mmCIF file of N, CA and C in Angstrom:
data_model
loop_
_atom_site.group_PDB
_atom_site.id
_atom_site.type_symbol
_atom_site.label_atom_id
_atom_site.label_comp_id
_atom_site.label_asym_id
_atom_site.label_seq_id
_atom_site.Cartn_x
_atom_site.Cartn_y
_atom_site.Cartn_z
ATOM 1 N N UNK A 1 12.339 7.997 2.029
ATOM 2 C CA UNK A 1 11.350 7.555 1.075
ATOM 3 C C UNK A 1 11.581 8.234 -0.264
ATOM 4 N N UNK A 2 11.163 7.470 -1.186
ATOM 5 C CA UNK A 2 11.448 7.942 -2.500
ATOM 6 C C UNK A 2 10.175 8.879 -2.822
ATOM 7 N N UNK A 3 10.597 9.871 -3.672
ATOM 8 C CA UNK A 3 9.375 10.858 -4.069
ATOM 9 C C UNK A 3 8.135 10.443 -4.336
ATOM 10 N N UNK A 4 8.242 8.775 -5.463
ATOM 11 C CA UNK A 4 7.352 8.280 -5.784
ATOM 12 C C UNK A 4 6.346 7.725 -4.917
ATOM 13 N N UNK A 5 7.204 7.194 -4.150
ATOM 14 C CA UNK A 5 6.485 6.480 -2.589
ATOM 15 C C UNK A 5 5.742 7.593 -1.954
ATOM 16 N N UNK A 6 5.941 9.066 -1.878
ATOM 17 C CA UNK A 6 5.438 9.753 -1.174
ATOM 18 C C UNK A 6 4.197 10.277 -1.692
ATOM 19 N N UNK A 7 3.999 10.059 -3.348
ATOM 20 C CA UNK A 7 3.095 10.358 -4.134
ATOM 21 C C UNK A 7 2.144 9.502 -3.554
ATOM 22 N N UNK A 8 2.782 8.509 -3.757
ATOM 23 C CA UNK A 8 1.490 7.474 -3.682
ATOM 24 C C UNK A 8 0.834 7.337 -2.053
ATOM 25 N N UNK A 9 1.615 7.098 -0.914
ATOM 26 C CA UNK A 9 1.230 7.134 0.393
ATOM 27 C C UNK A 9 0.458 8.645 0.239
ATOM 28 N N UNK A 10 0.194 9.781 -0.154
ATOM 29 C CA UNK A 10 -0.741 11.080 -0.115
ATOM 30 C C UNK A 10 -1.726 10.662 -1.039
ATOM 31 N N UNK A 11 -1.728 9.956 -1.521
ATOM 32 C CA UNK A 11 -2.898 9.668 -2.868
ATOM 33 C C UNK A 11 -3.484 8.958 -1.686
ATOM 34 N N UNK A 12 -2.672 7.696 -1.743
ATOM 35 C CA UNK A 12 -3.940 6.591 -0.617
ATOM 36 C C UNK A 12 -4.623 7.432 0.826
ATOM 37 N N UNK A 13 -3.824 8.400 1.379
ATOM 38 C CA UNK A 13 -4.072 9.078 2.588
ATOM 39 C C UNK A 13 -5.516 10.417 2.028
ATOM 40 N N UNK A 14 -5.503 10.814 0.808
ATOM 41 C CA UNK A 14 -6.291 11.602 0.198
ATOM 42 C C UNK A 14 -7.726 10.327 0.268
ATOM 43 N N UNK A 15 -7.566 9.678 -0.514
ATOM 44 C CA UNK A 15 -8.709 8.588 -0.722
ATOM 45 C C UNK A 15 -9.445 8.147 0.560
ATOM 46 N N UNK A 16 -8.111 7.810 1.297
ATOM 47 C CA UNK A 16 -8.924 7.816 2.774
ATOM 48 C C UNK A 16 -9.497 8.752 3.336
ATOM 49 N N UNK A 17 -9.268 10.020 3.175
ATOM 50 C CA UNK A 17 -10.161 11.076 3.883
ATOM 51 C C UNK A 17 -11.326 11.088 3.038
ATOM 52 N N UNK A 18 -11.249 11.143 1.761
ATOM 53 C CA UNK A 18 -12.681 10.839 1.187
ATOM 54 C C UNK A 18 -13.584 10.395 1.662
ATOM 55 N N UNK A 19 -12.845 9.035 1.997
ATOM 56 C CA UNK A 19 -13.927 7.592 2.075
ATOM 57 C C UNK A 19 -14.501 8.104 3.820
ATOM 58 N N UNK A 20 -13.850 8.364 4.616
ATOM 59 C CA UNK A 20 -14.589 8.929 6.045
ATOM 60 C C UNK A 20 -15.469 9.566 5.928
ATOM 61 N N UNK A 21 -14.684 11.018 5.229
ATOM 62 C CA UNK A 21 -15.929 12.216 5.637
ATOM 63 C C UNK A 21 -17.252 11.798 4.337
ATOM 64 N N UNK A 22 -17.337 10.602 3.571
ATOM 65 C CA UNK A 22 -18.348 10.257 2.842
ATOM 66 C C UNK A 22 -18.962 9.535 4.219
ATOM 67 N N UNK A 23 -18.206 8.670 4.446
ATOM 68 C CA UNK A 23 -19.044 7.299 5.769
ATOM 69 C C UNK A 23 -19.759 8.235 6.883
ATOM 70 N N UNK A 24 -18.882 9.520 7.328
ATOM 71 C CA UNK A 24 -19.359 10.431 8.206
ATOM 72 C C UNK A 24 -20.869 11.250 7.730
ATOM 73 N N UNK A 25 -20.582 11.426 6.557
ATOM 74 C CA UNK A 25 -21.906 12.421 6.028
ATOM 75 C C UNK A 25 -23.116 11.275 6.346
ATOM 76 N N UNK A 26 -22.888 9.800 5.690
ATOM 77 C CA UNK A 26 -24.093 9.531 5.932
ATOM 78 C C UNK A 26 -24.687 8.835 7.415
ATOM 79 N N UNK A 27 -23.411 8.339 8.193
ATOM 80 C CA UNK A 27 -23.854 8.151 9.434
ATOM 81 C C UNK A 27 -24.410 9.344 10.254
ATOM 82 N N UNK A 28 -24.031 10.755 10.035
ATOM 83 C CA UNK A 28 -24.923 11.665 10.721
ATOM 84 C C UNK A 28 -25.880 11.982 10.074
ATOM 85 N N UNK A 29 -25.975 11.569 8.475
ATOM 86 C CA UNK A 29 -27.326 12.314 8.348
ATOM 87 C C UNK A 29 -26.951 13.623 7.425
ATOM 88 N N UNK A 30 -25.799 14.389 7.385
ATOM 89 C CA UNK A 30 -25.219 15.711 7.215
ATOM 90 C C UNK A 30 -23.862 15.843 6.837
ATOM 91 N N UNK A 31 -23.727 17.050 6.599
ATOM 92 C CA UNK A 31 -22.334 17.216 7.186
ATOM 93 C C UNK A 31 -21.940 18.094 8.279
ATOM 94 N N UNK A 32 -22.693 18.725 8.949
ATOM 95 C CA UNK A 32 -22.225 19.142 10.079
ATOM 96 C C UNK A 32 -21.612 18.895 11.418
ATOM 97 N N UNK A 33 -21.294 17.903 10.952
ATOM 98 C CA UNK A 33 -20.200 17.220 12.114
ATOM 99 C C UNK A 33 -19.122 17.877 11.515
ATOM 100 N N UNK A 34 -18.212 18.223 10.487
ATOM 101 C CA UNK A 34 -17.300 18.836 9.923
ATOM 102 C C UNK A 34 -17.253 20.576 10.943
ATOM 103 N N UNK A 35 -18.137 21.341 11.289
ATOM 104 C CA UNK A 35 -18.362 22.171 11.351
ATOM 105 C C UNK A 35 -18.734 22.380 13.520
ATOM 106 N N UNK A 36 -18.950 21.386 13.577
ATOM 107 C CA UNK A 36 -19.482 21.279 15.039
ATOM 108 C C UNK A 36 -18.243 20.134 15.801
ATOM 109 N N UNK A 37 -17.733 19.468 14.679
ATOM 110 C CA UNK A 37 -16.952 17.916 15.463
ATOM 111 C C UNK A 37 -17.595 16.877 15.933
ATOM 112 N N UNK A 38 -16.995 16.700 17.104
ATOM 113 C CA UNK A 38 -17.012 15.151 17.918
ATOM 114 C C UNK A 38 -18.999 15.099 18.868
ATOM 115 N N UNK A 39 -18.559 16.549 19.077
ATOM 116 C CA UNK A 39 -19.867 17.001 19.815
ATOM 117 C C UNK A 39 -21.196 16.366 18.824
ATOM 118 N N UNK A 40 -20.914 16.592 17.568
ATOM 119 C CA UNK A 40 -22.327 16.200 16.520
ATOM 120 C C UNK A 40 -22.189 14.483 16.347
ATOM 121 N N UNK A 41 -21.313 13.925 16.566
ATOM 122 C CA UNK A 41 -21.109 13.039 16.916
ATOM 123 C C UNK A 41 -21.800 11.896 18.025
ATOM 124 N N UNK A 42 -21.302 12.771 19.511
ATOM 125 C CA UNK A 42 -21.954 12.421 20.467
ATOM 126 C C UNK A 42 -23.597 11.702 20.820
ATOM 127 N N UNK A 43 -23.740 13.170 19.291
ATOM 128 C CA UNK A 43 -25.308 13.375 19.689
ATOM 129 C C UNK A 43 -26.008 12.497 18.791
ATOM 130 N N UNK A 44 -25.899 11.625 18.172
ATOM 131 C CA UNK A 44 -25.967 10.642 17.354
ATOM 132 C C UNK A 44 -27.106 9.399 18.791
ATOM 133 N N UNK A 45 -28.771 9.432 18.382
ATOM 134 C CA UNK A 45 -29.146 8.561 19.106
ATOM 135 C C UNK A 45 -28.740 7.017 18.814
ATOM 136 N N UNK A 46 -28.489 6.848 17.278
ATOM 137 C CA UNK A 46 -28.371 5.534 16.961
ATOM 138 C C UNK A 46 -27.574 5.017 17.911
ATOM 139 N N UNK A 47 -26.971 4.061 18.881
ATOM 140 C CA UNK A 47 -25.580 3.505 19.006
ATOM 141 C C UNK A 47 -24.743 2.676 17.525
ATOM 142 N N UNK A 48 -25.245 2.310 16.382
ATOM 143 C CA UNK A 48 -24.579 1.663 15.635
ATOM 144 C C UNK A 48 -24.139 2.694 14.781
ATOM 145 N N UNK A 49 -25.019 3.976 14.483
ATOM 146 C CA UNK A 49 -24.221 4.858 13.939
ATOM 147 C C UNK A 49 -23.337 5.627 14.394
ATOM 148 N N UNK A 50 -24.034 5.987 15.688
ATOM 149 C CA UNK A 50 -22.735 6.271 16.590
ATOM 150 C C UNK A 50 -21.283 6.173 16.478
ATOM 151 N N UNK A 51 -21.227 4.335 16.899
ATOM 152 C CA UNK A 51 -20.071 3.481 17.016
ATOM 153 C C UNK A 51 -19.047 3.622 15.294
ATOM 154 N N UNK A 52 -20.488 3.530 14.293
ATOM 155 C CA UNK A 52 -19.457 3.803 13.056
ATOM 156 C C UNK A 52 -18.659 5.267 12.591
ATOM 157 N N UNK A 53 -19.894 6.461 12.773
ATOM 158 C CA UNK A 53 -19.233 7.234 13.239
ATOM 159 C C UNK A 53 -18.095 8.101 13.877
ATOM 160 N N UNK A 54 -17.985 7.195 14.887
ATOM 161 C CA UNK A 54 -16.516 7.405 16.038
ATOM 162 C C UNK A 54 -15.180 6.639 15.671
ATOM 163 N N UNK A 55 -15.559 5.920 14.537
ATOM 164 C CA UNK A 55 -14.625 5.020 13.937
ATOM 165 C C UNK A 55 -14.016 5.747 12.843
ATOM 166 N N UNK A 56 -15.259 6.284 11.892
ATOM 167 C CA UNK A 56 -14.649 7.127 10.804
ATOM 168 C C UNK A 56 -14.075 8.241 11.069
ATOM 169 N N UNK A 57 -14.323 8.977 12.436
ATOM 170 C CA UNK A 57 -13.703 10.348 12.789
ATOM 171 C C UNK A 57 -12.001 9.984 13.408
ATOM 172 N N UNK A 58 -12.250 9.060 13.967
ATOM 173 C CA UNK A 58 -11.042 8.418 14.201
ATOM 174 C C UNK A 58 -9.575 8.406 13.221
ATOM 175 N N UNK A 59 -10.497 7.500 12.218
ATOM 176 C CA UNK A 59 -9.389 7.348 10.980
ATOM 177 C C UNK A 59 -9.582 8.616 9.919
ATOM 178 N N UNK A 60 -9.942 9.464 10.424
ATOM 179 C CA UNK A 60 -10.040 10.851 9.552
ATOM 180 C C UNK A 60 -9.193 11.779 10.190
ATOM 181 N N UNK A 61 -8.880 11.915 11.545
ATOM 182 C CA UNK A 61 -8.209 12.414 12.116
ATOM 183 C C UNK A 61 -6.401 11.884 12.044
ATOM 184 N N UNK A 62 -6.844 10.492 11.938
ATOM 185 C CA UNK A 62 -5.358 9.601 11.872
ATOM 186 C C UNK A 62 -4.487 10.094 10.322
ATOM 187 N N UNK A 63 -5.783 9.939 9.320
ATOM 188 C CA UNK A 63 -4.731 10.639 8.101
ATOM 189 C C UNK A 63 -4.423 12.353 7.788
ATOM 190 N N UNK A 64 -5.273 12.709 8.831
ATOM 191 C CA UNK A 64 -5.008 14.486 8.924
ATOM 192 C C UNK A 64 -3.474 14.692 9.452
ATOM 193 N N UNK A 65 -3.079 13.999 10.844
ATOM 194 C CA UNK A 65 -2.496 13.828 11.246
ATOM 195 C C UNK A 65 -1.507 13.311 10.573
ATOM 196 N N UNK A 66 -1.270 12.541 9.850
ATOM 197 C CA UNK A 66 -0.057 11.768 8.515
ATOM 198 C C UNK A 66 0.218 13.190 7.258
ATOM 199 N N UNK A 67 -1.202 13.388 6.991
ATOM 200 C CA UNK A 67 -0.795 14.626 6.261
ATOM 201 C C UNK A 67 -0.378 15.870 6.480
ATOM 202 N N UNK A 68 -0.453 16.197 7.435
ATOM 203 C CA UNK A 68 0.402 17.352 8.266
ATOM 204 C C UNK A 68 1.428 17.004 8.545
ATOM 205 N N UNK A 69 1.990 15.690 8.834
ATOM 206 C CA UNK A 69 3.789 15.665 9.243
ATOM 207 C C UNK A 69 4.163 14.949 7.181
ATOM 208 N N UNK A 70 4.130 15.121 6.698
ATOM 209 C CA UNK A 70 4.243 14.641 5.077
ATOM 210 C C UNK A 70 4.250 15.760 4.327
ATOM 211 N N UNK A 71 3.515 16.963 5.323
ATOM 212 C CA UNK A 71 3.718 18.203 4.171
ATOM 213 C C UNK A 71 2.283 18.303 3.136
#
């Protein structure tokens, strides 16, 4: 990959963690799901926040994961 390409795939992978741990703050309510995890998660009575929830931790984990092998 070209340097430029790599700029930009960490920009979009940055934006995406934004956009989660924003979707995450307000589906729990907090941010202590950052601090507790999947567990603060769990405990989520809604099921629809729940479900969105488990979606955004998902793809928050997926670009953690991209950004650790990218450097």
């Amino acid at each position: 990959m070209a340097i430029a390409q790599i700029k930009n795939l960490q920009r979009r992978l940055a934006n995406m963690e934004s956009e989660a741990t924003a979707a995450l703050d307000r589906a729990c309510g907090n941010n202590l799901w950052a601090s507790i995890g999947p567990d603060a998660i769990d405990g989520l009575e809604d099921p629809a926040a729940r479900a969105q929830a488990n979606y955004y931790y998902g793809q928050l984990m997926t670009v953690r994961e991209l950004q650790d092998v990218l450097g």
